[in-house]
Amino acid sequence: MRRTLVASLACGLAGLLLAGCGLGDVVEPDAPVPGTTLPANFPAPVYAPDANPPTAAAFGLGRSLFYDVRLSRDGSVSCGSCHQQFVAFANADHRLSHGVANRLGTRNAPALQNLRWKSEFFWDGGPKNLETLPLAPLTNPLEMDETLPRVLARLNADADYPRRFAAVYGAGPIDSYQFLRALAQYTAALTSANSRYDKVVRGEAGAVLTAGEGRGRVLVAQKCASCHATDLFTDETYRNNGLSATFEADSGRAHITRRTTDVGRFKVPSLRNVALTAPYMHDGRFATLAQVLAHYDHGVVASPTLDPALRPAGIPLTATEEADIIAFLHTLTDDSFIHDVRLAAQP
Amino acid sequence: MKRFSISALFCTLTLATLALAGCKKDEVVAAPPTVSLEFEQTVGADLLVLDTKTYTTLAGDQFRISIFRQYISNIVFTKTDGSTYAVPDSYYLLDAAKPDSRHLTLTGVPAGDYKGITFTIGVDSVHNVSGVQKGALDPNNNMFWTWNSGYIFTKLEGYSAQSTTSALTFHIGGFKAPNNTIRTVSPAFPSGMTLLVRADHSPEIHLNVDLLKLFSGPSTIRFATLSDVQSPGSNAVKVANNYAAGMYSVEHIHAN
């Protein structure tokens, strides 16, 4: 009798323990969350998957939030408005980002890709963690012009979100921790590593570069890789690439550090998907890759903080070299990334 | 005699029951000691009253205060033998508008004799870049900068006729050199005073927080020339240097 009691108690406890474990981690464990597998040719990530272990339910929640216009004050723009999948989550045809009420931002919306590998974000490196980054566009008056308390109130009053958050994070009102962690599940998943270049590098069957693309690859390694380094094609540093002598319109990194030595320095963008992400530079001044290369060939403007790699006179390139480099840059286009339906807004 | 045996038996049973209960719960004999910190915010000799009361800086500027919030974190107690105890996860937002926020009860401080307390005014650099956090560090507390991310360590807003805009906005933060405003202070205990932490013995430290010290000290702040600080920079450093130099003092310690 006594033994039975103990046994049934033990059973009950085990049951409780199992139920307790089930809440966070066992939501559709096998459902494929994009970006969970880290590419073999990439360095170690900054925001490792175990920092916010991907689950299908949390990822889906983050995706809903990313495409939800109710994150903006007047319900007119979502994260996805300025970060469009078909151009690698940059903003097609816009020199500068557009916010609520058609307000014009001050910089070109960057592509969102491989964010797991960044410790600082934006052209100036102001935001310093993938999870807190969305607070900047959310509250910027020229972007979403909203407040965190108002967004949380709206999500909590929604017909659907409270149930979906509770399924992932347990019962209770949706709070900033849950909101930002869910959004980070989506943004961390935006991994682009399946371009033809990647397949060649990884020795995947059937992947080759043409002769011109191959020459371009060598030229990029010789002339561009001091900034566009590693297979991420950026070293994540801040550089003055000679767009201005004074940078009165935008001091770049100096806006954050207040150091005169940082005036005119901007985050080196990745070259991945660069054929898709026109216009180029922090202010979107160049419409084509040819214009970008022309700048490095003969457009670089001297100033005290001009990057040493561009002294004394930019990067001289012949017309053939420019053509080869552009051919190579097109091999960095990742079609599977821009067509991955799991990353698209869901009906 | 018989009676006695029964009550002895009863007593034994009671003790056994208590012992069993003890196995299930953690606390058996006495409540663990706590140390309480009571922060009293003042402006010079006056108690802080939001919105309505007008104060005068040492330099003669008149002002009122509508918001005052300040983080303290990383509390460390030092024993008389020099060893230390760091209170884990100690992040607190002291808010003038919320009296409860200025009374902290710390559990888990080991029994012993302590001679000092040290804490950070602000939030350490790691927690400024660690992603979204909960509790006092929830970004929903309106103490987080988004465009140059990191916590606002001290927020004072108010009014002054001497300010060119009539507003006072002092948002002090920044954790990177050369504009690092993280400051660690060790306000001295009253001379000869020791903090005794024992089982069933929960002392309380009363600290005075003098807001006038934001505007005087190493730098004299005059509102005509400085009334708006909303980003990391040299002005934030000036104010942080001021408040690190004597804003907090231990007024007295209640032994129990």
Coordinates of C-alpha atoms in Angstrom, one line a residue:
Chain A
M1 CA 0.0 0.0 0.0
R2 CA 2.7 2.4 1.1
R3 CA 4.9 1.5 -1.9
T4 CA 2.0 2.1 -4.2
L5 CA 1.5 5.6 -2.7
V6 CA 5.2 6.4 -3.1
A7 CA 5.2 5.1 -6.6
S8 CA 2.2 7.1 -7.6
L9 CA 3.7 10.2 -5.9
A10 CA 6.9 9.8 -7.9
C11 CA 4.9 9.3 -11.1
G12 CA 2.9 12.5 -10.4
L13 CA 6.1 14.4 -9.7
A14 CA 7.8 13.2 -12.9
G15 CA 4.6 14.1 -14.8
L16 CA 4.8 17.6 -13.3
L17 CA 8.5 18.0 -14.2
L18 CA 7.9 16.9 -17.7
A19 CA 5.0 19.3 -18.1
G20 CA 7.2 22.0 -16.7
C21 CA 9.9 21.3 -19.2
G22 CA 7.5 21.3 -22.1
L23 CA 6.6 24.9 -21.9
G24 CA 9.6 26.6 -23.4
D25 CA 11.6 24.1 -25.4
V26 CA 9.4 21.4 -26.8
V27 CA 7.3 23.5 -29.2
E28 CA 7.6 21.8 -32.5
P29 CA 11.3 20.9 -32.0
D30 CA 11.8 19.6 -35.6
A31 CA 10.1 22.5 -37.4
P32 CA 12.7 24.1 -39.6
V33 CA 13.6 27.6 -38.4
P34 CA 15.7 29.4 -41.0
G35 CA 19.3 30.2 -40.1
T36 CA 19.6 27.7 -37.3
T37 CA 22.5 25.9 -39.0
L38 CA 25.6 28.1 -39.0
P39 CA 27.3 28.3 -42.4
A40 CA 30.6 26.4 -42.5
N41 CA 32.5 29.2 -44.2
F42 CA 31.4 31.9 -41.6
P43 CA 33.3 32.9 -38.4
A44 CA 31.7 32.2 -35.0
P45 CA 28.5 34.3 -34.4
V46 CA 28.2 37.1 -31.9
Y47 CA 24.6 36.3 -31.1
A48 CA 24.9 32.5 -30.8
P49 CA 21.8 30.4 -31.3
D50 CA 21.8 29.3 -27.7
A51 CA 21.4 32.9 -26.6
N52 CA 17.8 32.6 -27.7
P53 CA 17.2 29.1 -28.8
P54 CA 15.2 29.0 -32.0
T55 CA 11.7 27.5 -31.9
A56 CA 9.2 27.5 -34.7
A57 CA 6.5 29.2 -32.5
A58 CA 8.8 32.0 -31.3
F59 CA 10.2 32.5 -34.8
G60 CA 6.7 32.8 -36.2
L61 CA 5.8 35.3 -33.6
G62 CA 8.9 37.4 -34.5
R63 CA 8.0 37.2 -38.1
S64 CA 4.4 38.4 -37.4
L65 CA 5.9 41.4 -35.5
F66 CA 8.4 42.2 -38.2
Y67 CA 5.6 42.6 -40.7
D68 CA 3.1 44.2 -38.4
V69 CA 2.3 47.9 -39.2
R70 CA 0.8 48.3 -35.7
L71 CA 4.3 48.7 -34.4
S72 CA 4.2 52.2 -35.9
R73 CA 2.3 55.2 -34.4
D74 CA -0.1 55.6 -37.3
G75 CA -0.2 52.0 -38.4
S76 CA 1.4 52.8 -41.7
V77 CA 4.8 51.1 -41.6
S78 CA 6.3 47.9 -40.4
C79 CA 9.9 46.8 -40.1
G80 CA 9.3 45.1 -43.4
S81 CA 8.3 48.3 -45.1
C82 CA 11.9 49.5 -45.2
H83 CA 13.5 46.0 -45.2
Q84 CA 12.1 44.2 -48.2
Q85 CA 12.9 40.5 -48.7
F86 CA 13.3 40.7 -52.5
V87 CA 16.2 43.1 -52.1
A88 CA 17.9 41.3 -49.2
F89 CA 15.8 43.2 -46.6
A90 CA 17.1 46.6 -47.8
N91 CA 14.8 49.3 -49.2
A92 CA 14.4 49.2 -53.0
D93 CA 14.4 52.5 -54.8
H94 CA 14.7 54.6 -51.7
R95 CA 17.8 56.7 -51.1
L96 CA 16.7 57.4 -47.6
S97 CA 14.3 55.5 -45.3
H98 CA 10.7 56.5 -45.1
G99 CA 8.8 56.5 -41.8
V100 CA 5.3 57.4 -40.6
A101 CA 3.4 60.1 -42.4
N102 CA 6.0 59.9 -45.2
R103 CA 8.7 61.4 -43.0
L104 CA 12.1 61.1 -44.6
G105 CA 14.9 59.6 -42.6
T106 CA 18.5 60.6 -42.8
R107 CA 20.2 57.4 -44.0
N108 CA 19.8 54.6 -46.5
A109 CA 18.1 51.6 -44.9
P110 CA 20.8 48.8 -44.8
A111 CA 20.2 45.2 -45.8
L112 CA 19.3 42.9 -42.9
Q113 CA 21.4 39.8 -43.3
N114 CA 23.7 37.8 -41.1
L115 CA 22.9 39.9 -38.1
R116 CA 24.0 37.1 -35.8
W117 CA 27.6 38.1 -36.7
K118 CA 27.3 41.8 -35.6
S119 CA 28.1 43.3 -32.2
E120 CA 27.1 46.8 -33.3
F121 CA 24.5 48.0 -35.7
F122 CA 23.5 50.8 -38.1
W123 CA 25.9 52.9 -40.1
D124 CA 27.3 54.5 -36.9
G125 CA 27.2 51.5 -34.5
G126 CA 24.9 53.1 -32.0
P127 CA 22.7 50.0 -31.1
K128 CA 24.8 47.3 -29.5
N129 CA 22.6 44.2 -29.3
L130 CA 20.3 42.5 -31.7
E131 CA 17.6 42.3 -29.1
T132 CA 17.5 46.0 -28.2
L133 CA 18.1 47.3 -31.7
P134 CA 14.4 47.4 -32.7
L135 CA 13.8 50.1 -30.0
A136 CA 15.7 52.6 -32.2
P137 CA 13.5 52.4 -35.3
L138 CA 10.4 51.9 -33.1
T139 CA 11.0 55.2 -31.3
N140 CA 12.7 57.3 -34.0
P141 CA 10.2 60.1 -34.9
L142 CA 11.3 59.8 -38.6
E143 CA 10.7 56.0 -38.6
M144 CA 8.0 54.4 -36.6
D145 CA 7.5 57.2 -34.0
E146 CA 6.0 54.9 -31.4
T147 CA 6.7 54.1 -27.8
L148 CA 7.3 50.7 -26.2
P149 CA 4.5 51.0 -23.7
R150 CA 2.0 51.8 -26.4
V151 CA 3.1 48.9 -28.6
L152 CA 2.9 46.5 -25.6
A153 CA -0.6 47.8 -24.8
R154 CA -1.7 47.2 -28.4
L155 CA -0.2 43.7 -28.5
N156 CA -1.9 42.8 -25.2
A157 CA -5.2 44.1 -26.5
D158 CA -4.9 42.0 -29.7
A159 CA -7.2 39.1 -30.3
D160 CA -4.3 36.7 -31.2
Y161 CA -0.9 37.8 -29.8
P162 CA -1.6 37.1 -26.1
R163 CA -2.4 33.5 -26.9
R164 CA 0.6 33.1 -29.1
F165 CA 3.0 34.7 -26.7
A166 CA 1.6 32.6 -23.8
A167 CA 2.3 29.5 -25.8
V168 CA 5.9 30.4 -26.0
Y169 CA 6.6 32.3 -22.8
G170 CA 3.9 31.2 -20.4
A171 CA 0.9 33.0 -19.1
G172 CA 0.9 36.7 -18.3
P173 CA 0.8 40.0 -20.1
I174 CA 3.2 40.4 -23.1
D175 CA 6.2 42.4 -21.8
S176 CA 9.2 44.0 -23.4
Y177 CA 11.4 41.0 -22.8
Q178 CA 9.1 38.7 -24.7
F179 CA 8.4 41.2 -27.4
L180 CA 12.1 41.9 -28.1
R181 CA 13.2 38.2 -27.7
A182 CA 10.6 37.1 -30.2
L183 CA 11.5 39.7 -32.7
A184 CA 15.2 38.7 -32.3
Q185 CA 14.2 35.1 -33.2
Y186 CA 13.2 36.4 -36.6
T187 CA 16.0 38.9 -37.2
A188 CA 18.7 36.4 -36.1
A189 CA 17.4 33.9 -38.6
L190 CA 18.1 36.2 -41.6
T191 CA 21.1 34.2 -42.7
S192 CA 22.4 34.6 -46.3
A193 CA 25.0 32.0 -47.1
N194 CA 23.8 30.2 -50.2
S195 CA 25.0 32.3 -53.0
R196 CA 26.8 30.7 -55.9
Y197 CA 30.0 32.0 -54.3
D198 CA 29.3 30.1 -51.1
K199 CA 28.6 27.0 -53.0
V200 CA 31.9 27.3 -54.8
V201 CA 33.8 28.0 -51.5
R202 CA 32.2 25.0 -49.9
G203 CA 32.9 22.8 -52.9
E204 CA 29.3 22.0 -53.5
A205 CA 28.6 20.0 -56.7
G206 CA 28.0 21.9 -59.9
A207 CA 29.0 25.3 -58.5
V208 CA 31.5 27.2 -60.6
L209 CA 32.6 30.7 -61.4
T210 CA 33.1 31.9 -64.9
A211 CA 36.5 33.2 -66.0
G212 CA 35.5 36.8 -65.5
E213 CA 33.9 36.1 -62.1
G214 CA 37.0 34.2 -61.0
R215 CA 39.2 37.2 -62.0
G216 CA 36.8 39.5 -60.1
R217 CA 37.1 37.3 -57.0
V218 CA 40.9 37.7 -57.1
L219 CA 40.6 41.4 -57.6
V220 CA 38.2 41.8 -54.7
A221 CA 40.5 39.8 -52.5
Q222 CA 43.4 42.1 -53.5
K223 CA 41.8 45.5 -53.6
C224 CA 38.7 45.3 -51.3
A225 CA 39.3 42.7 -48.6
S226 CA 41.1 45.1 -46.3
C227 CA 37.6 46.3 -45.4
H228 CA 35.2 43.7 -47.0
A229 CA 36.9 40.9 -45.1
T230 CA 36.0 37.2 -44.5
D231 CA 33.1 35.4 -46.1
L232 CA 30.8 38.0 -44.4
F233 CA 32.5 40.5 -46.7
T234 CA 32.8 43.1 -44.0
D235 CA 35.2 43.5 -41.1
E236 CA 32.5 45.4 -39.2
T237 CA 34.8 48.4 -38.7
Y238 CA 34.0 52.1 -39.4
R239 CA 35.8 53.8 -42.3
N240 CA 35.9 57.1 -44.1
N241 CA 35.7 56.1 -47.7
G242 CA 36.1 59.6 -49.1
L243 CA 32.6 60.8 -49.8
S244 CA 33.1 64.2 -48.4
A245 CA 35.8 66.6 -47.1
T246 CA 33.8 67.8 -44.0
F247 CA 30.8 65.4 -43.4
E248 CA 28.7 68.3 -42.3
A249 CA 25.5 66.5 -43.2
D250 CA 26.3 63.4 -41.2
S251 CA 29.4 62.8 -39.1
G252 CA 28.8 59.0 -39.0
R253 CA 30.6 57.2 -36.2
A254 CA 31.5 60.5 -34.5
H255 CA 27.8 61.0 -33.9
I256 CA 28.2 58.2 -31.3
T257 CA 31.7 58.5 -30.0
R258 CA 32.0 62.4 -30.2
R259 CA 35.6 61.8 -31.4
T260 CA 36.9 64.0 -34.2
T261 CA 39.0 61.0 -35.3
D262 CA 35.7 59.3 -36.1
V263 CA 34.2 62.1 -38.3
G264 CA 33.1 60.6 -41.6
R265 CA 33.6 57.0 -40.6
F266 CA 30.7 54.6 -41.4
K267 CA 30.2 50.9 -40.8
V268 CA 31.7 48.8 -43.7
P269 CA 28.6 47.2 -45.3
S270 CA 28.7 43.5 -46.5
L271 CA 29.1 42.9 -50.2
R272 CA 26.6 40.0 -49.9
N273 CA 23.6 40.6 -52.2
V274 CA 25.1 43.9 -53.1
A275 CA 23.7 43.6 -56.7
L276 CA 20.3 43.8 -55.1
T277 CA 20.7 46.5 -52.5
A278 CA 21.0 49.7 -54.5
P279 CA 21.2 52.6 -53.8
Y280 CA 24.6 52.6 -52.1
M281 CA 26.4 54.4 -49.3
H282 CA 25.0 55.7 -46.0
D283 CA 23.1 58.4 -47.9
G284 CA 22.2 56.3 -50.9
R285 CA 24.0 58.6 -53.2
F286 CA 25.1 56.0 -55.8
A287 CA 22.5 54.2 -57.9
T288 CA 24.7 51.6 -59.5
L289 CA 27.7 49.4 -58.7
A290 CA 29.5 51.1 -61.6
Q291 CA 29.1 54.4 -59.9
V292 CA 30.5 52.9 -56.7
L293 CA 33.6 51.6 -58.4
A294 CA 34.0 54.9 -60.2
H295 CA 34.0 56.6 -56.9
Y296 CA 36.9 54.4 -55.6
D297 CA 38.7 54.8 -58.9
H298 CA 38.6 58.6 -59.1
G299 CA 36.0 60.1 -56.8
V300 CA 37.6 59.8 -53.4
V301 CA 37.8 63.1 -51.5
A302 CA 40.6 63.7 -49.1
S303 CA 40.0 64.6 -45.4
P304 CA 41.9 64.1 -42.1
T305 CA 40.0 60.9 -41.3
L306 CA 40.2 59.3 -44.8
D307 CA 40.9 55.6 -44.5
P308 CA 44.6 54.7 -45.1
A309 CA 43.6 52.1 -47.6
L310 CA 42.3 54.8 -49.9
R311 CA 45.4 57.0 -49.6
P312 CA 46.7 58.7 -51.6
A313 CA 44.2 58.4 -54.4
G314 CA 41.5 55.7 -54.0
I315 CA 41.7 52.4 -55.7
P316 CA 42.8 52.7 -59.3
L317 CA 40.8 50.3 -61.5
T318 CA 40.8 49.6 -65.3
A319 CA 37.5 49.2 -67.1
T320 CA 38.2 45.5 -67.5
E321 CA 38.9 45.2 -63.8
E322 CA 35.6 47.0 -62.9
A323 CA 33.7 44.7 -65.2
D324 CA 35.2 41.6 -63.6
I325 CA 34.6 42.9 -60.1
I326 CA 31.0 43.6 -60.9
A327 CA 30.6 40.1 -62.4
F328 CA 32.0 38.6 -59.2
L329 CA 29.7 40.7 -57.0
H330 CA 26.7 39.2 -58.7
T331 CA 27.9 35.8 -57.6
L332 CA 27.2 37.0 -54.0
T333 CA 23.4 37.1 -54.7
D334 CA 21.6 34.6 -52.7
D335 CA 18.4 33.6 -54.5
S336 CA 17.3 31.1 -51.8
F337 CA 17.5 33.9 -49.2
I338 CA 15.3 36.3 -51.0
H339 CA 12.8 33.6 -52.0
D340 CA 12.6 31.8 -48.7
V341 CA 8.9 31.7 -48.0
R342 CA 9.6 31.1 -44.3
L343 CA 11.0 34.6 -44.1
A344 CA 8.0 36.2 -46.0
A345 CA 5.0 37.8 -44.5
Q346 CA 2.4 35.1 -43.9
P347 CA -1.2 35.5 -45.1
Chain B
M1 CA 3.2 10.3 35.6
K2 CA 1.0 9.0 32.9
R3 CA 0.0 12.5 32.0
F4 CA 3.6 13.5 31.7
S5 CA 4.4 10.5 29.3
I6 CA 1.5 11.5 27.1
S7 CA 2.6 15.1 26.8
A8 CA 6.2 13.9 26.3
L9 CA 5.0 11.7 23.5
F10 CA 3.0 14.6 22.1
C11 CA 6.0 16.7 22.3
T12 CA 8.2 14.2 20.5
L13 CA 5.5 13.8 17.8
T14 CA 5.4 17.6 17.4
L15 CA 9.1 17.8 17.1
A16 CA 9.2 15.0 14.6
T17 CA 6.5 16.8 12.6
L18 CA 8.5 20.0 12.7
A19 CA 11.6 18.1 11.6
L20 CA 9.8 16.6 8.7
A21 CA 8.3 19.9 7.7
G22 CA 11.9 21.2 7.9
C23 CA 12.9 18.7 5.3
K24 CA 10.4 20.1 2.9
K25 CA 10.9 23.7 3.5
D26 CA 14.2 25.5 3.6
E27 CA 13.7 27.6 6.7
V28 CA 13.6 25.7 10.0
V29 CA 14.7 27.6 12.9
A30 CA 15.0 31.4 12.3
A31 CA 14.4 33.7 9.5
P32 CA 17.6 34.5 7.5
P33 CA 19.0 37.9 8.1
T34 CA 18.3 40.7 5.8
V35 CA 20.0 44.0 5.3
S36 CA 17.8 47.0 4.4
L37 CA 18.9 50.1 2.5
E38 CA 16.8 53.2 2.9
F39 CA 17.5 56.0 0.5
E40 CA 16.3 59.4 1.5
Q41 CA 16.4 61.9 -1.3
T42 CA 17.0 65.5 -0.4
V43 CA 18.0 68.8 -2.0
G44 CA 20.5 70.2 0.4
A45 CA 18.8 70.4 3.8
D46 CA 15.3 69.9 2.4
L47 CA 13.4 66.7 1.6
L48 CA 12.8 66.2 -2.1
V49 CA 9.3 67.2 -3.1
L50 CA 8.5 66.8 -6.8
D51 CA 6.9 69.5 -8.9
T52 CA 5.9 72.1 -6.3
K53 CA 8.9 73.0 -4.2
T54 CA 11.5 75.4 -5.4
Y55 CA 15.2 74.9 -4.5
T56 CA 18.3 76.9 -4.9
T57 CA 21.7 75.5 -6.1
L58 CA 24.8 76.5 -4.2
A59 CA 25.6 78.8 -7.1
G60 CA 22.2 80.5 -6.7
D61 CA 20.1 79.1 -9.5
Q62 CA 16.5 78.4 -8.6
F63 CA 14.8 75.2 -9.8
R64 CA 12.0 72.7 -9.4
I65 CA 12.2 69.0 -10.1
S66 CA 9.5 66.9 -11.8
I67 CA 11.3 63.6 -12.4
F68 CA 14.3 62.1 -10.6
R69 CA 15.4 58.5 -11.2
Q70 CA 18.8 56.9 -10.6
Y71 CA 20.2 53.4 -11.0
I72 CA 22.3 51.9 -8.3
S73 CA 23.8 48.5 -8.9
N74 CA 26.5 46.0 -7.9
I75 CA 26.2 46.4 -4.2
V76 CA 29.2 45.0 -2.3
F77 CA 29.6 44.7 1.5
T78 CA 33.0 44.7 3.1
K79 CA 33.6 42.8 6.4
T80 CA 35.9 44.1 9.1
D81 CA 38.4 41.5 8.1
G82 CA 38.5 43.0 4.6
S83 CA 36.7 40.2 2.8
T84 CA 33.7 41.2 0.7
Y85 CA 30.3 40.0 -0.3
A86 CA 28.8 41.0 -3.6
V87 CA 25.0 41.0 -3.7
P88 CA 24.1 39.0 -6.8
D89 CA 22.1 40.6 -9.6
S90 CA 21.7 43.8 -7.6
Y91 CA 20.2 46.4 -10.0
Y92 CA 17.8 48.9 -8.6
L93 CA 16.0 52.0 -10.0
L94 CA 15.5 54.6 -7.3
D95 CA 12.5 56.7 -8.4
A96 CA 11.5 59.8 -6.4
A97 CA 7.9 59.2 -7.5
K98 CA 7.9 55.7 -6.0
P99 CA 8.7 55.6 -2.3
D100 CA 8.8 51.8 -2.3
S101 CA 11.7 51.8 -4.9
R102 CA 13.9 53.6 -2.3
H103 CA 13.6 50.9 0.3
L104 CA 15.6 47.8 -0.6
T105 CA 15.6 44.6 1.4
L106 CA 18.6 42.4 0.6
T107 CA 18.5 38.8 1.6
G108 CA 21.4 36.4 1.6
V109 CA 24.0 38.7 3.1
P110 CA 26.1 36.3 5.2
A111 CA 26.3 36.8 8.9
G112 CA 29.3 38.8 10.0
D113 CA 30.6 42.2 11.0
Y114 CA 30.7 44.7 8.1
K115 CA 32.6 48.0 7.9
G116 CA 31.6 49.3 4.5
I117 CA 29.3 49.4 1.5
T118 CA 30.2 50.0 -2.1
F119 CA 27.9 50.3 -5.1
T120 CA 27.8 51.7 -8.6
I121 CA 25.7 54.7 -9.5
G122 CA 24.5 53.5 -12.9
V123 CA 24.8 50.2 -14.7
D124 CA 28.0 48.3 -15.5
S125 CA 29.1 48.2 -19.2
V126 CA 28.3 44.5 -19.6
H127 CA 24.6 45.1 -18.8
N128 CA 24.5 48.1 -21.2
V129 CA 25.1 45.7 -24.2
S130 CA 23.6 42.5 -23.0
G131 CA 20.3 42.5 -24.9
V132 CA 16.8 42.9 -23.4
Q133 CA 16.6 42.5 -19.6
K134 CA 13.9 42.3 -17.0
G135 CA 13.1 44.0 -13.7
A136 CA 14.8 47.3 -13.0
L137 CA 16.7 47.0 -16.3
D138 CA 13.5 46.5 -18.4
P139 CA 13.8 49.0 -21.3
N140 CA 10.2 49.8 -20.7
N141 CA 11.3 51.8 -17.6
N142 CA 12.1 54.7 -19.9
M143 CA 15.7 54.8 -18.8
F144 CA 17.3 53.3 -22.0
W145 CA 18.7 55.2 -25.0
T146 CA 17.9 53.5 -28.3
W147 CA 19.9 55.4 -30.9
N148 CA 23.2 55.0 -29.0
S149 CA 22.1 52.2 -26.9
G150 CA 22.8 52.0 -23.1
Y151 CA 21.1 53.0 -19.9
I152 CA 20.4 56.5 -18.7
F153 CA 22.0 56.2 -15.2
T154 CA 20.5 59.4 -13.8
K155 CA 17.5 61.3 -15.0
L156 CA 16.5 64.6 -13.6
E157 CA 13.9 66.8 -15.3
G158 CA 12.4 70.0 -14.1
Y159 CA 12.2 73.8 -14.5
S160 CA 14.5 76.8 -13.9
A161 CA 14.0 80.4 -14.7
Q162 CA 17.7 80.5 -15.4
S163 CA 17.5 77.9 -18.2
T164 CA 17.2 79.5 -21.6
T165 CA 14.3 77.2 -22.4
S166 CA 13.0 77.2 -18.8
A167 CA 13.4 73.4 -18.9
L168 CA 16.0 71.3 -17.1
T169 CA 16.8 68.0 -18.8
F170 CA 19.7 66.1 -17.3
H171 CA 19.9 62.5 -18.8
I172 CA 23.2 61.2 -17.6
G173 CA 24.7 58.1 -19.1
G174 CA 27.4 56.7 -21.3
F175 CA 29.7 53.8 -20.6
K176 CA 32.5 54.2 -23.1
A177 CA 35.7 56.1 -22.8
P178 CA 36.2 59.0 -22.9
N179 CA 32.6 59.7 -21.9
N180 CA 32.2 56.9 -19.3
T181 CA 29.8 58.0 -16.6
I182 CA 29.8 54.8 -14.5
R183 CA 30.8 55.8 -11.0
T184 CA 31.4 53.6 -8.0
V185 CA 31.0 55.0 -4.5
S186 CA 31.7 53.8 -1.0
P187 CA 30.0 56.2 1.4
A188 CA 31.6 55.8 4.8
F189 CA 29.8 54.4 7.8
P190 CA 29.6 56.7 10.8
S191 CA 32.8 56.7 12.7
G192 CA 33.2 53.5 14.8
M193 CA 30.0 52.0 13.4
T194 CA 29.8 48.4 12.3
L195 CA 27.0 46.7 10.5
L196 CA 26.2 43.5 12.4
V197 CA 24.5 40.9 10.4
R198 CA 23.2 37.9 12.4
A199 CA 20.4 35.4 12.3
D200 CA 17.3 37.2 13.6
H201 CA 19.2 40.5 13.4
S202 CA 18.4 42.6 10.3
P203 CA 20.1 46.0 10.3
E204 CA 19.1 48.9 8.2
I205 CA 21.4 51.5 6.6
H206 CA 20.0 54.9 6.0
L207 CA 21.6 56.7 3.1
N208 CA 21.1 60.4 2.2
V209 CA 21.0 61.2 -1.5
D210 CA 21.6 64.9 -2.0
L211 CA 20.5 66.1 -5.4
L212 CA 22.3 69.5 -5.0
K213 CA 25.5 67.5 -5.5
L214 CA 24.6 67.1 -9.2
F215 CA 25.3 70.7 -9.8
S216 CA 28.2 71.4 -7.5
G217 CA 31.5 69.7 -6.7
P218 CA 34.3 69.5 -9.2
S219 CA 32.2 71.5 -11.7
T220 CA 29.7 74.2 -10.9
I221 CA 26.7 73.8 -13.2
R222 CA 24.9 77.0 -14.0
F223 CA 21.6 76.5 -15.8
A224 CA 22.1 79.5 -18.0
T225 CA 24.9 77.7 -19.8
L226 CA 23.9 74.0 -19.2
S227 CA 20.4 72.9 -18.8
D228 CA 20.0 70.1 -21.4
V229 CA 22.1 66.9 -21.4
Q230 CA 20.5 64.0 -23.5
S231 CA 23.5 62.0 -24.7
P232 CA 26.8 60.7 -23.6
G233 CA 29.5 63.3 -23.7
S234 CA 31.7 65.7 -21.7
N235 CA 28.7 67.4 -20.1
A236 CA 27.4 64.1 -18.8
V237 CA 30.8 63.4 -17.4
K238 CA 30.8 66.7 -15.5
V239 CA 27.6 65.9 -13.8
A240 CA 28.7 62.3 -13.0
N241 CA 31.9 63.5 -11.5
N242 CA 29.9 65.9 -9.4
Y243 CA 27.5 63.3 -8.0
A244 CA 30.3 60.7 -7.5
A245 CA 31.9 63.2 -5.1
G246 CA 29.5 63.1 -2.2
M247 CA 25.9 62.7 -3.4
Y248 CA 25.5 59.6 -1.2
S249 CA 26.3 59.5 2.5
V250 CA 25.4 57.1 5.2
E251 CA 23.3 59.0 7.7
H252 CA 22.9 56.3 10.3
I253 CA 22.7 52.5 10.8
H254 CA 19.9 50.9 12.7
A255 CA 21.4 47.9 14.5
N256 CA 18.2 45.9 14.3

